[in-house]
Coordinates of C-alpha atoms in Angstrom, one line a residue:
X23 CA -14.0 15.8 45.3
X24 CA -16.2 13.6 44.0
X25 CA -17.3 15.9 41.1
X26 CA -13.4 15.9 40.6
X27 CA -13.9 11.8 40.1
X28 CA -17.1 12.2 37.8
X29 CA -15.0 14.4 35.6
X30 CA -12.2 12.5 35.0
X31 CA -14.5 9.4 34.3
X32 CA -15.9 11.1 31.8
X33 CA -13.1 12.6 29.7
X34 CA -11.8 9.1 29.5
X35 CA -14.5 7.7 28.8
X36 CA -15.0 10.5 26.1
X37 CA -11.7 9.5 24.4
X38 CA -11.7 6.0 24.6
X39 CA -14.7 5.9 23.0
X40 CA -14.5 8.2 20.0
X41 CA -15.9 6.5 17.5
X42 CA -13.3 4.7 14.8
X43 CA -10.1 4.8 16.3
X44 CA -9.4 1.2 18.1
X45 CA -5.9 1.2 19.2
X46 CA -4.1 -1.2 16.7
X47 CA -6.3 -0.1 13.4
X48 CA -5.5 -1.6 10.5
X49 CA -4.0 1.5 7.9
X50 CA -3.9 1.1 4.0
X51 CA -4.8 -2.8 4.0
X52 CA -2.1 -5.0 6.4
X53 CA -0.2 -2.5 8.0
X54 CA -1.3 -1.6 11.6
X55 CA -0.2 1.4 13.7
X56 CA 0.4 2.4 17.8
X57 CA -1.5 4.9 18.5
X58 CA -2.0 5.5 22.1
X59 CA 1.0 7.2 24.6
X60 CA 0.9 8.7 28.1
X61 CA 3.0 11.7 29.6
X62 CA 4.3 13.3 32.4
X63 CA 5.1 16.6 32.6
X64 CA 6.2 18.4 35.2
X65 CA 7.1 22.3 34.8
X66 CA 7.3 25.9 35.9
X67 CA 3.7 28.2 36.6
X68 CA 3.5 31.7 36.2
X69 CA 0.6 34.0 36.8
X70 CA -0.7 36.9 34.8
X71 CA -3.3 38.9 36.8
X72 CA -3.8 41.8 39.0
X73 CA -1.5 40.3 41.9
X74 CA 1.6 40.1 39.8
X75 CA 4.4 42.3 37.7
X76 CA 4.7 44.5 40.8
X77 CA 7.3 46.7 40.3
X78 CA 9.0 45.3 43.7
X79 CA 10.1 42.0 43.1
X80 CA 11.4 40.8 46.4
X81 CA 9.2 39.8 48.5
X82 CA 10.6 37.6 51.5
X83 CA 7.3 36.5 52.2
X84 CA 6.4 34.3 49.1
X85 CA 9.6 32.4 50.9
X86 CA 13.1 30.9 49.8
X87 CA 11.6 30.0 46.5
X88 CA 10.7 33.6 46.0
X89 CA 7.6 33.7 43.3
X90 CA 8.6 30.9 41.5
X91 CA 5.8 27.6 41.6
X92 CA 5.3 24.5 39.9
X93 CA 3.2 21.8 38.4
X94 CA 3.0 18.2 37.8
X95 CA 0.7 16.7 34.7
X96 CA -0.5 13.0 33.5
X97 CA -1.9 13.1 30.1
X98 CA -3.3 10.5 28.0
X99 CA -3.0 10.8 24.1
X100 CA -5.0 9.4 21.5
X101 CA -3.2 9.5 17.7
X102 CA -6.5 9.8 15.4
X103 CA -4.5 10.3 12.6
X104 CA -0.9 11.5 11.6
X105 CA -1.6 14.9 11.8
X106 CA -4.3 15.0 14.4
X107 CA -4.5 13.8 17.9
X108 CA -6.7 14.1 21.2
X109 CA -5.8 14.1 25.0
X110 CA -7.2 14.2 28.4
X111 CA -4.8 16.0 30.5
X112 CA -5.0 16.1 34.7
X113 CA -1.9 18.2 36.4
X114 CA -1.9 19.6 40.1
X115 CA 0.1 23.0 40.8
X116 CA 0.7 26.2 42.8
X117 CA 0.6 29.9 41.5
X118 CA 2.3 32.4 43.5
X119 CA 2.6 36.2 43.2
X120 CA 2.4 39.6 44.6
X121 CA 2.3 43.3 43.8
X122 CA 3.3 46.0 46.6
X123 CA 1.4 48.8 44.3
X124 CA -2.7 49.7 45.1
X125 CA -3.1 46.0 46.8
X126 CA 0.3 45.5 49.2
X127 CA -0.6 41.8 49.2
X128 CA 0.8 38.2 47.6
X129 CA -1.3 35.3 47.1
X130 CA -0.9 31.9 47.0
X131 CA -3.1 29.2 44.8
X132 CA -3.5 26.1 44.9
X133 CA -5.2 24.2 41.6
X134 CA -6.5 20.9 40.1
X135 CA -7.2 21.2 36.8
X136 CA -8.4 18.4 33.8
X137 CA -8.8 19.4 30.3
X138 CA -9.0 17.8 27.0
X139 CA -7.1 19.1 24.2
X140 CA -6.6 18.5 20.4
X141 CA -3.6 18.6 18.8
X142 CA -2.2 19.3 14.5
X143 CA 1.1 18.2 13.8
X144 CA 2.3 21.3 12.2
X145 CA 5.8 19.8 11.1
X146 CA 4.2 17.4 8.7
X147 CA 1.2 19.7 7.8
X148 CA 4.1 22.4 6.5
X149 CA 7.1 20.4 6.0
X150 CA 5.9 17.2 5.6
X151 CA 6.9 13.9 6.4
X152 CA 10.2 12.9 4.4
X153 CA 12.2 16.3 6.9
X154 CA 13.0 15.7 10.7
X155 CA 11.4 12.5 10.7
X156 CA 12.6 12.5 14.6
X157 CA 10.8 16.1 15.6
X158 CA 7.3 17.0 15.9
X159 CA 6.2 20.4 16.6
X160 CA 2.6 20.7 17.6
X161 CA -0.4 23.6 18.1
X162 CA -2.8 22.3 20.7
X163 CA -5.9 23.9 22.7
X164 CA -8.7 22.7 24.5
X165 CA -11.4 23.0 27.1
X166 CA -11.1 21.7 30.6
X167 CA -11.9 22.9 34.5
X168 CA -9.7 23.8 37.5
X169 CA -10.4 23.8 41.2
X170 CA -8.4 26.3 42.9
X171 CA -8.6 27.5 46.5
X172 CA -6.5 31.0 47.0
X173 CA -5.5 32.8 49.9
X174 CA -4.2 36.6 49.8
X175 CA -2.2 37.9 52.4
X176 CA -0.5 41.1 53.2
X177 CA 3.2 42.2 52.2
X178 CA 3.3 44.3 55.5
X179 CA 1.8 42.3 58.2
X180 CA 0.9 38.6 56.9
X181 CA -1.9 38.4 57.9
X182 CA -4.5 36.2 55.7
X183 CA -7.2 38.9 53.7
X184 CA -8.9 37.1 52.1
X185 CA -9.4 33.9 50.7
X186 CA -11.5 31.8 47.7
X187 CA -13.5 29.3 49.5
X188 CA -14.1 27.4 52.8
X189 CA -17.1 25.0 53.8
X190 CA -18.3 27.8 56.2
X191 CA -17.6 31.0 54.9
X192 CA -18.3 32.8 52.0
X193 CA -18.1 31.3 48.8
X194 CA -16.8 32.8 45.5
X195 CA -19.1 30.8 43.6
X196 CA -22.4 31.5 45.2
X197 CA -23.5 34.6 46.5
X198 CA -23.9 34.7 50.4
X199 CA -22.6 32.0 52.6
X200 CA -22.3 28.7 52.4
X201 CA -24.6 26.3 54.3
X202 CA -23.3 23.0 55.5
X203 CA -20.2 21.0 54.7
X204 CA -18.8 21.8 51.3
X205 CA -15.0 21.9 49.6
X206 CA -12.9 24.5 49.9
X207 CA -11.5 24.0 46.2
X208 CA -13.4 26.9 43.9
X209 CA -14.5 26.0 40.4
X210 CA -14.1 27.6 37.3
X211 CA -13.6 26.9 33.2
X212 CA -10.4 27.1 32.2
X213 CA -9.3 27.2 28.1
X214 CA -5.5 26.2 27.5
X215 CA -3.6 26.6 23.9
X216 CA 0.2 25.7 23.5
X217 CA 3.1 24.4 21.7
X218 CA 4.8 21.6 21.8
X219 CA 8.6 20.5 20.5
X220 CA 9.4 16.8 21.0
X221 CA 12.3 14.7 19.5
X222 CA 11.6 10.5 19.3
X223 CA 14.7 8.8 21.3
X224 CA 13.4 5.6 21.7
X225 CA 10.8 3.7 19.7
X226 CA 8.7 3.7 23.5
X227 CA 10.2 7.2 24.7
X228 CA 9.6 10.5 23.4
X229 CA 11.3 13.9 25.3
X230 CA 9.8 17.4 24.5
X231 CA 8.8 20.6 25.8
X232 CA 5.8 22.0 26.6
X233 CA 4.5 25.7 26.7
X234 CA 0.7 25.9 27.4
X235 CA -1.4 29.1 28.2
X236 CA -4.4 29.4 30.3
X237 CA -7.0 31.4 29.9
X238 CA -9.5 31.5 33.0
X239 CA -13.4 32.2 33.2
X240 CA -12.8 34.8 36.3
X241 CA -10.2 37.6 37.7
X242 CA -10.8 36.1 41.1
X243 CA -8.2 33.5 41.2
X244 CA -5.8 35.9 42.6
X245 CA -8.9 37.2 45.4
X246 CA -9.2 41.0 43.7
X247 CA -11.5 42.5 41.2
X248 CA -9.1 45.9 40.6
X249 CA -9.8 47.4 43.8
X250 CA -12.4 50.0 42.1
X251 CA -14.8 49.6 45.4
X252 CA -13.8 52.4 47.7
X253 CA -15.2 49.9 50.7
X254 CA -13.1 47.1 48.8
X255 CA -10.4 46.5 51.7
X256 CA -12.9 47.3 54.6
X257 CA -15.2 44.8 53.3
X258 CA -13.8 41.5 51.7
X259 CA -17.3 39.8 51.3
X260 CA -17.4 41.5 48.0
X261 CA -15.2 39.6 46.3
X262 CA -18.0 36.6 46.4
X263 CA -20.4 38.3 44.5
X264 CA -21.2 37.1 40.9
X265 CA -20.2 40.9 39.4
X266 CA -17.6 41.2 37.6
X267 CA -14.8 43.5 38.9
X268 CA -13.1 46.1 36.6
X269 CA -10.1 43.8 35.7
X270 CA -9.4 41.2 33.0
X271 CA -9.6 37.8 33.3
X272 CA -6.5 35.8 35.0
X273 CA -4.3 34.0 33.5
X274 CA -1.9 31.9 33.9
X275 CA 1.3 29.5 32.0
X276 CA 3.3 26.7 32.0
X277 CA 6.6 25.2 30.6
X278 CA 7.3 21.9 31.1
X279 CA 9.6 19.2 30.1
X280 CA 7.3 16.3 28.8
X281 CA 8.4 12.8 28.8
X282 CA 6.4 10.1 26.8
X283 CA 5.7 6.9 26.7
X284 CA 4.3 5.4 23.4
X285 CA 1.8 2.3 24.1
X286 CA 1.3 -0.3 21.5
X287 CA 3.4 -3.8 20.8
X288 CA 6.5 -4.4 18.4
X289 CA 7.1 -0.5 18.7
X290 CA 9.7 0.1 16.1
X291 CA 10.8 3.7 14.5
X292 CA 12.1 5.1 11.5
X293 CA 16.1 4.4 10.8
X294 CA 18.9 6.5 10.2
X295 CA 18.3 5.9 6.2
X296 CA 14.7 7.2 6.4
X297 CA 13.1 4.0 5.3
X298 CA 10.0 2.3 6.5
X299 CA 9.5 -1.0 6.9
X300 CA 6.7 -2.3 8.2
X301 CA 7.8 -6.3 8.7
X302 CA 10.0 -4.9 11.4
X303 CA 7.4 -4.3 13.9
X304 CA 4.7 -0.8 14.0
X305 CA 5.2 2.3 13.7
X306 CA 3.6 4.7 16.3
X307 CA 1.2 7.3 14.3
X308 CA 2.8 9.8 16.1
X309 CA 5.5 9.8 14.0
X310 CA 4.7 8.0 10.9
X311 CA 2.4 8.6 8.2
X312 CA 0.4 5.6 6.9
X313 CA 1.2 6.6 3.2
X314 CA 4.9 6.2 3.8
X315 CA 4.8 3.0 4.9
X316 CA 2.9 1.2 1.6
X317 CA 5.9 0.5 -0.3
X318 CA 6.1 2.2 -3.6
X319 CA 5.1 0.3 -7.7
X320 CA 8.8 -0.9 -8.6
X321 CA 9.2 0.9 -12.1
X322 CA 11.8 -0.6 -13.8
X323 CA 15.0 1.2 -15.9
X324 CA 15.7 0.8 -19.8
X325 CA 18.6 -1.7 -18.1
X326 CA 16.4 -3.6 -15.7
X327 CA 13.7 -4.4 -18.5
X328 CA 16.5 -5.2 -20.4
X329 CA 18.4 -7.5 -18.3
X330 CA 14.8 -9.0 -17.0
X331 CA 14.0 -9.6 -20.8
X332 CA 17.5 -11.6 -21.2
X333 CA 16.8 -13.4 -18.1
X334 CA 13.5 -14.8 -19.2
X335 CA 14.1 -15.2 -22.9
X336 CA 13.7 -18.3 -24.1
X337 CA 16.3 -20.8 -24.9
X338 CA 16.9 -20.4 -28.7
X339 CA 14.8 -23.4 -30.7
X340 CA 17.2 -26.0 -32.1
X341 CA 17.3 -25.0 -36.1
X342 CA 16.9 -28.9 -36.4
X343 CA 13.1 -28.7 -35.7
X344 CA 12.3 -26.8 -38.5
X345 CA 14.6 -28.3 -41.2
X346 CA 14.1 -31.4 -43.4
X347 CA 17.8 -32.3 -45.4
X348 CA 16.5 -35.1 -47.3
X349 CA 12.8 -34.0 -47.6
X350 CA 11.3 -37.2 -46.2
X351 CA 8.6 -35.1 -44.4
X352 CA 10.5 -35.5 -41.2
X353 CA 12.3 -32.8 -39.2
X354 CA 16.2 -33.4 -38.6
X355 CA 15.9 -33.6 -35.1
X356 CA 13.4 -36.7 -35.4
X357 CA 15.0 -38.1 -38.1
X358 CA 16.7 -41.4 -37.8
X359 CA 17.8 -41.2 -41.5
X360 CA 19.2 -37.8 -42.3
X361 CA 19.8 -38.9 -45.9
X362 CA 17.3 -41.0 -47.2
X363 CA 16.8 -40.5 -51.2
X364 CA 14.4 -39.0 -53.0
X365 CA 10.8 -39.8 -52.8
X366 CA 11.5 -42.6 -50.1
X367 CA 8.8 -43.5 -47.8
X368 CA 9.7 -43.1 -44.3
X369 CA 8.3 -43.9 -41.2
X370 CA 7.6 -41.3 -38.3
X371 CA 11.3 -41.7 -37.2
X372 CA 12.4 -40.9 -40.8
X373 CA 13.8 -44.9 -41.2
X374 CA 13.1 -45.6 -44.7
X375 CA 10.6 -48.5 -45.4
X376 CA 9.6 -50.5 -48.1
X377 CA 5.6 -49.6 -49.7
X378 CA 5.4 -52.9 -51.0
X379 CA 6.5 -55.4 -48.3
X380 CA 4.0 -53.4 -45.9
X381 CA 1.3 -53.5 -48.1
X382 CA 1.7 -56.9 -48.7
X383 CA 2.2 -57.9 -44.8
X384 CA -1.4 -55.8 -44.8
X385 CA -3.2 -57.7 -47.3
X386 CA -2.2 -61.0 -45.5
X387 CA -3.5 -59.8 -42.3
X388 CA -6.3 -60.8 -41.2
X389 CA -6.9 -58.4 -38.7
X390 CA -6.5 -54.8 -39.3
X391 CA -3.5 -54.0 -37.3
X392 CA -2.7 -49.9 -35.3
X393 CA -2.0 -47.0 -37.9
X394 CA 1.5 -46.3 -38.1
X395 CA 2.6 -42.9 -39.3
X396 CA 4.1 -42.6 -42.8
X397 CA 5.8 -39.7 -44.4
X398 CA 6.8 -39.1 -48.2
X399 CA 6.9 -36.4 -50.7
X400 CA 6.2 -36.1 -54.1
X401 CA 7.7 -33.4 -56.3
X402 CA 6.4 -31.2 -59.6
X403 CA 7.6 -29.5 -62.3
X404 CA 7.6 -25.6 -62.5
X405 CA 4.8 -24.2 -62.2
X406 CA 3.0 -27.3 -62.9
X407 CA 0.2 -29.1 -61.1
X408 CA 0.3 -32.3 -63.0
X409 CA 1.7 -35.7 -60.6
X410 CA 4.6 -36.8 -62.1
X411 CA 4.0 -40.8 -63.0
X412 CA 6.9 -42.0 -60.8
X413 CA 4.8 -40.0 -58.1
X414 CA 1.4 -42.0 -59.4
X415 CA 3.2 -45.3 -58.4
X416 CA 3.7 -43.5 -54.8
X417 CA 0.3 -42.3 -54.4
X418 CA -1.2 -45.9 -55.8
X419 CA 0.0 -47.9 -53.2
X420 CA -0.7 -45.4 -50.7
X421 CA -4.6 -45.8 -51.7
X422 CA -3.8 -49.7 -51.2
X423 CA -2.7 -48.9 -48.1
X424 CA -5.7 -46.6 -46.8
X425 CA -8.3 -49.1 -48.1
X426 CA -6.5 -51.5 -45.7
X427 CA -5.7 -49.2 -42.6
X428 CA -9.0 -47.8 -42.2
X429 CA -7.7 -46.2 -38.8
X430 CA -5.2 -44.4 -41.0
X431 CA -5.7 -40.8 -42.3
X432 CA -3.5 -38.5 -45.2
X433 CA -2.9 -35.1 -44.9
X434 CA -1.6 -33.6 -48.3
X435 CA 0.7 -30.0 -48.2
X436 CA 1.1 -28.0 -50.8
X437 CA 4.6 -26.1 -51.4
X438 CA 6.2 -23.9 -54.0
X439 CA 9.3 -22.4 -54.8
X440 CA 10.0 -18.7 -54.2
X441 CA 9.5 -18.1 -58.2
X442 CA 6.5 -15.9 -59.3
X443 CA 4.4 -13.7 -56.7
X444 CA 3.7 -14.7 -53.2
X445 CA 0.0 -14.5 -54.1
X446 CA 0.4 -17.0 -56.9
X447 CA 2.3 -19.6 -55.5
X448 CA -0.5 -19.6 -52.9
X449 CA -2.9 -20.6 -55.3
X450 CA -0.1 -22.7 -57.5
X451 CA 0.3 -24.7 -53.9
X452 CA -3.5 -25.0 -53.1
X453 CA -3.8 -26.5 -57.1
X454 CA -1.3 -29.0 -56.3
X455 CA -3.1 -30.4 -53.5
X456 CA -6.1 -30.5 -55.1
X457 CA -4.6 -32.1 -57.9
X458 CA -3.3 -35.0 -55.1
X459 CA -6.6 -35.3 -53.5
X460 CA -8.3 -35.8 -57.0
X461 CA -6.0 -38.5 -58.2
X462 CA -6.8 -40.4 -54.8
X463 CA -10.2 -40.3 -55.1
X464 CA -10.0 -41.2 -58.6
X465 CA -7.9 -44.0 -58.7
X466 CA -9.5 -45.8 -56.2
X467 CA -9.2 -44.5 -52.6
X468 CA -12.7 -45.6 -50.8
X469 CA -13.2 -42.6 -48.6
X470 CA -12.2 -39.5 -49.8
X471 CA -13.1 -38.1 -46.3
X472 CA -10.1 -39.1 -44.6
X473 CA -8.2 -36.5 -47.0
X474 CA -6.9 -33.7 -45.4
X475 CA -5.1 -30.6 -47.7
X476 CA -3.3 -27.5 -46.5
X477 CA -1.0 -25.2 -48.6
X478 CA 1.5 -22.6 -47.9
X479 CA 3.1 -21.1 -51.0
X480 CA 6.7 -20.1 -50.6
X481 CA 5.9 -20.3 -47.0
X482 CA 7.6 -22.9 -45.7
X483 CA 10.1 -24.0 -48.0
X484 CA 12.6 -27.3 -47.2
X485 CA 16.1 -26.0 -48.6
X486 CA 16.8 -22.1 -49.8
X487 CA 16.0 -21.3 -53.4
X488 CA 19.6 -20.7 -54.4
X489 CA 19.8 -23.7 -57.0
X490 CA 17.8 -26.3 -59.4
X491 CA 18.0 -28.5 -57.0
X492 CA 16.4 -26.9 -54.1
X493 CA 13.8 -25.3 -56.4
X494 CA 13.0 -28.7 -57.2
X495 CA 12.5 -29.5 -53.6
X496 CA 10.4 -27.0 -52.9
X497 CA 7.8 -27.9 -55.4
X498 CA 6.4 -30.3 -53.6
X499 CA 2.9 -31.7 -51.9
X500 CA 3.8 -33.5 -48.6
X501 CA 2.3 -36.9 -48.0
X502 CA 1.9 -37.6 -43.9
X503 CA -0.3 -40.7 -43.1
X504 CA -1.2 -40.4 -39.5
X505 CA -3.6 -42.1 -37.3
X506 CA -7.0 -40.6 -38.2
X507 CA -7.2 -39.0 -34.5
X508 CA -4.5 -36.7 -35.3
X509 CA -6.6 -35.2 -38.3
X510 CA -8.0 -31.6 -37.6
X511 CA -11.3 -31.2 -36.7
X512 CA -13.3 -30.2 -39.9
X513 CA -13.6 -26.6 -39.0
X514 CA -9.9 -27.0 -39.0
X515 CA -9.3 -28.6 -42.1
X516 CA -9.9 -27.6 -46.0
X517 CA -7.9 -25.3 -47.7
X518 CA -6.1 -22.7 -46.6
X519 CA -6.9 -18.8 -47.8
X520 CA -3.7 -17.7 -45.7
X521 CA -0.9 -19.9 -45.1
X522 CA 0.4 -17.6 -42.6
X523 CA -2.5 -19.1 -39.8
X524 CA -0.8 -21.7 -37.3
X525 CA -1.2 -25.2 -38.4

């Protein structure tokens, strides 16, 4: 018995430590997994040797229960993967059978027996794992050992003839007799392979059934070698010999009805809508696969992208912004003076002011006071680049006003109506401002530097170019003096070879 102990310390030791398979491993990043269970299974034994499939079947002295025996198994089960699995299995169980041909005997066995068996998950290796998400079907075999200790008796008398092992007698292992105490349990290799059908009820509890065949290392477990010995009945010590007798090797099967319990915390399983969700608690890897659980890329429909696009579109920008009614250089939606005339010069709030009376407060400063930010236009004749004089008067005092606010800076714009090519009025805006800057400088402004000039064509015109009077307006450079920390940088400034770049 104690090399019964040693053995089962070693397959679990075996199992619980193959290497990479802890019991709540992490799968595909976050989600974890159950993966261990245990099972008990008791079933039905029958024996396939040279003491069975007499053609006699009743035999009154197998007893009430005639030749039918039984077993009772604990396994534990180890899911390495969805589709592969290990266990150590441990069962205790009788066989019983007899044949009234050639041998006029029964026997009776009685067996321990611990193997360890792998098993494939043939549902999902075949059908996958979207059908009968609450069935498994399995192939399993294995290696393992038995104990056994038989006894043969005689259909006519009942008398005991012969029997495996006893601490005293001979032995079917070794050849001779046995010296000094030993067990009276025989041991011998054993191979099982089987099949397995089990349905989930529960996310703990798992019902199946269980059909496993054994194939023994000796045709001794029934006590008879196939009788080929003339001097076989008169002398039973040759059954212990190591030579192998002139039948197969016995066998033996089981059926059982397997109930198991699956290990693991917040065991959940699969719902009735085949969906898996993983924030509800793990899945056992029995019966999920890891893939299933990673949720799939969302790819949107022609009508989701559209109805995401409507959702995030921006609110339509107020046509105010970009429109300037009385072309004072200020946008409508600033503008505290929609209407100002012609040529007025307006502060940034579009509130028309008077050149002179500023200038003049200027000059009779005595301290330089903050830049304030001036807007004004001056207009052109077609496809001229020549500064109209009532535009000259503008543009003096706005050189007044410079050499006063030294903190101030101008930029000048250059516009155009829609007349002519696009190309051209590019160049016809860029003269204009040119034109503007070299009037400044000429006529008296004392740093030329502070000048900035852009020009846009037909670009970015004011009012449509559907009459005189908006082509007018559109023929225009735009005077803005702005504090000189809102002037662009110099690689920003200079002219512009595309008005079409963002300002």
């Amino acid at each position: 018995m104690k090399k019964i102990s040693l053995y089962v310390a070693l397959s679990l030791s075996l199992l619980t430590l193959a290497p990479g398979h802890a019991q709540n491993r992490s799968y595909e990043g976050e989600y974890k997994m159950n993966t261990w269970s245990v099972s008990v299974t008791p079933g039905l034994t029958r024996f396939f040797g040279d003491l069975s499939r007499g053609t006699d079947r009743a035999f009154p002295e197998l007893g009430p229960s005639g030749k039918q025996t039984g077993t009772i198994g604990l396994s534990v089960n180890k899911q390495l993967t969805h589709l592969f699995g290990v266990s150590a299995n441990f069962s205790s169980g009788q066989l019983r059978d007899g044949k009234k041909e050639t041998y006029d005997a029964y026997f009776r066995s009685d067996y321990l027996m611990g193997t360890l068996t792998a098993q494939v998950n043939m549902k999902s290796l075949l059908m996958g794992t979207k059908k009968l998400k609450r069935w498994k079907w399995d192939l399993y075999g294995g290696v393992g050992q038995m104990w056994f200790d038989t006894r043969v008796y005689s259909l006519t008398s009942g008398n005991l003839i012969r029997f495996s092992n006893n601490r005293f007698d001979y032995s079917s292992k070794t050849a001779g007799k046995w010296e000094g105490d030993g067990s009276r349990f025989t041991r011998e290799i054993v191979v099982p392979t089987g099949t397995a059908l089990h349905y989930e009820l529960t996310p703990r509890l798992d019902l199946g059934l269980d059909f496993t065949y054994y194939f023994t290392n000796t045709e001794k477990l029934d006590m008879t070698v196939g009788s080929s010995d003339p001097t076989y009945n008169d002398n039973p010590g040759n059954i212990f010999i190591f030579r192998k007798g002139t039948s197969k090797l016995d066998k033996f099967a089981t059926l059982g009805l397997s109930l198991t319990y699956k290990l693991g915390r917040n065991a959940v399983r699969v719902g009735k809508d085949g969906i898996y969700d993983a924030s509800k608690g793990r899945y056992h890897l029995r019966w999920a696969d890891p893939k299933d659980l990673i949720k799939e890329p969302y790819n949107p429909t022609m009508n989701d992208a559209d109805s995401i696009a409507k959702a995030n579109m921006p609110k339509p920008v107020d046509p105010r912004l970009y429109t300037d009614s009385d072309n004072d250089g200020v946008a409508d939606l600033f503008d505290k003076e929609p209407s100002t005339p012609a040529g007025s010069v307006v502060s940034g709030a579009g509130v028309a002011m008077n050149l002179d009376s500023i200038i003049s407060s200027l000059l009779r400063s005595k301290l330089t006071p903050e830049c304030e930010a001036l807007f004004s236009n001056i207009e052109f004749d077609t496809d001229k680049a020549t500064i109209r004089p009532a535009s000259q008067e503008v543009m003096r005092k706005v050189i007044e006003l410079l050499n006063v606010k030294t903190n101030c800076g101008i930029i000048l714009v250059g516009h155009a109506d829609y007349r002519a090519s696009y190309g051209y009025n590019v160049q016809l805006s860029k003269r204009r401002v040119e034109a503007a800057k070299r009037f400044l400088t000429r006529a008296g402004l004392t740093d030329p530097s502070r000048v900035t000039v852009e020009y846009y064509g037909e670009y970015r015109p004011v009012a449509p170019n559907t009459s005189g009077d908006n082509l007018q307006r559109n023929r225009r450079v735009e005077i803005k003096i702005v504090p000189q920390n809102m002037l662009r940088s110099p690689y920003q400034s200079g002219f512009r070879t595309d008005p079409r770049e963002p300002r």
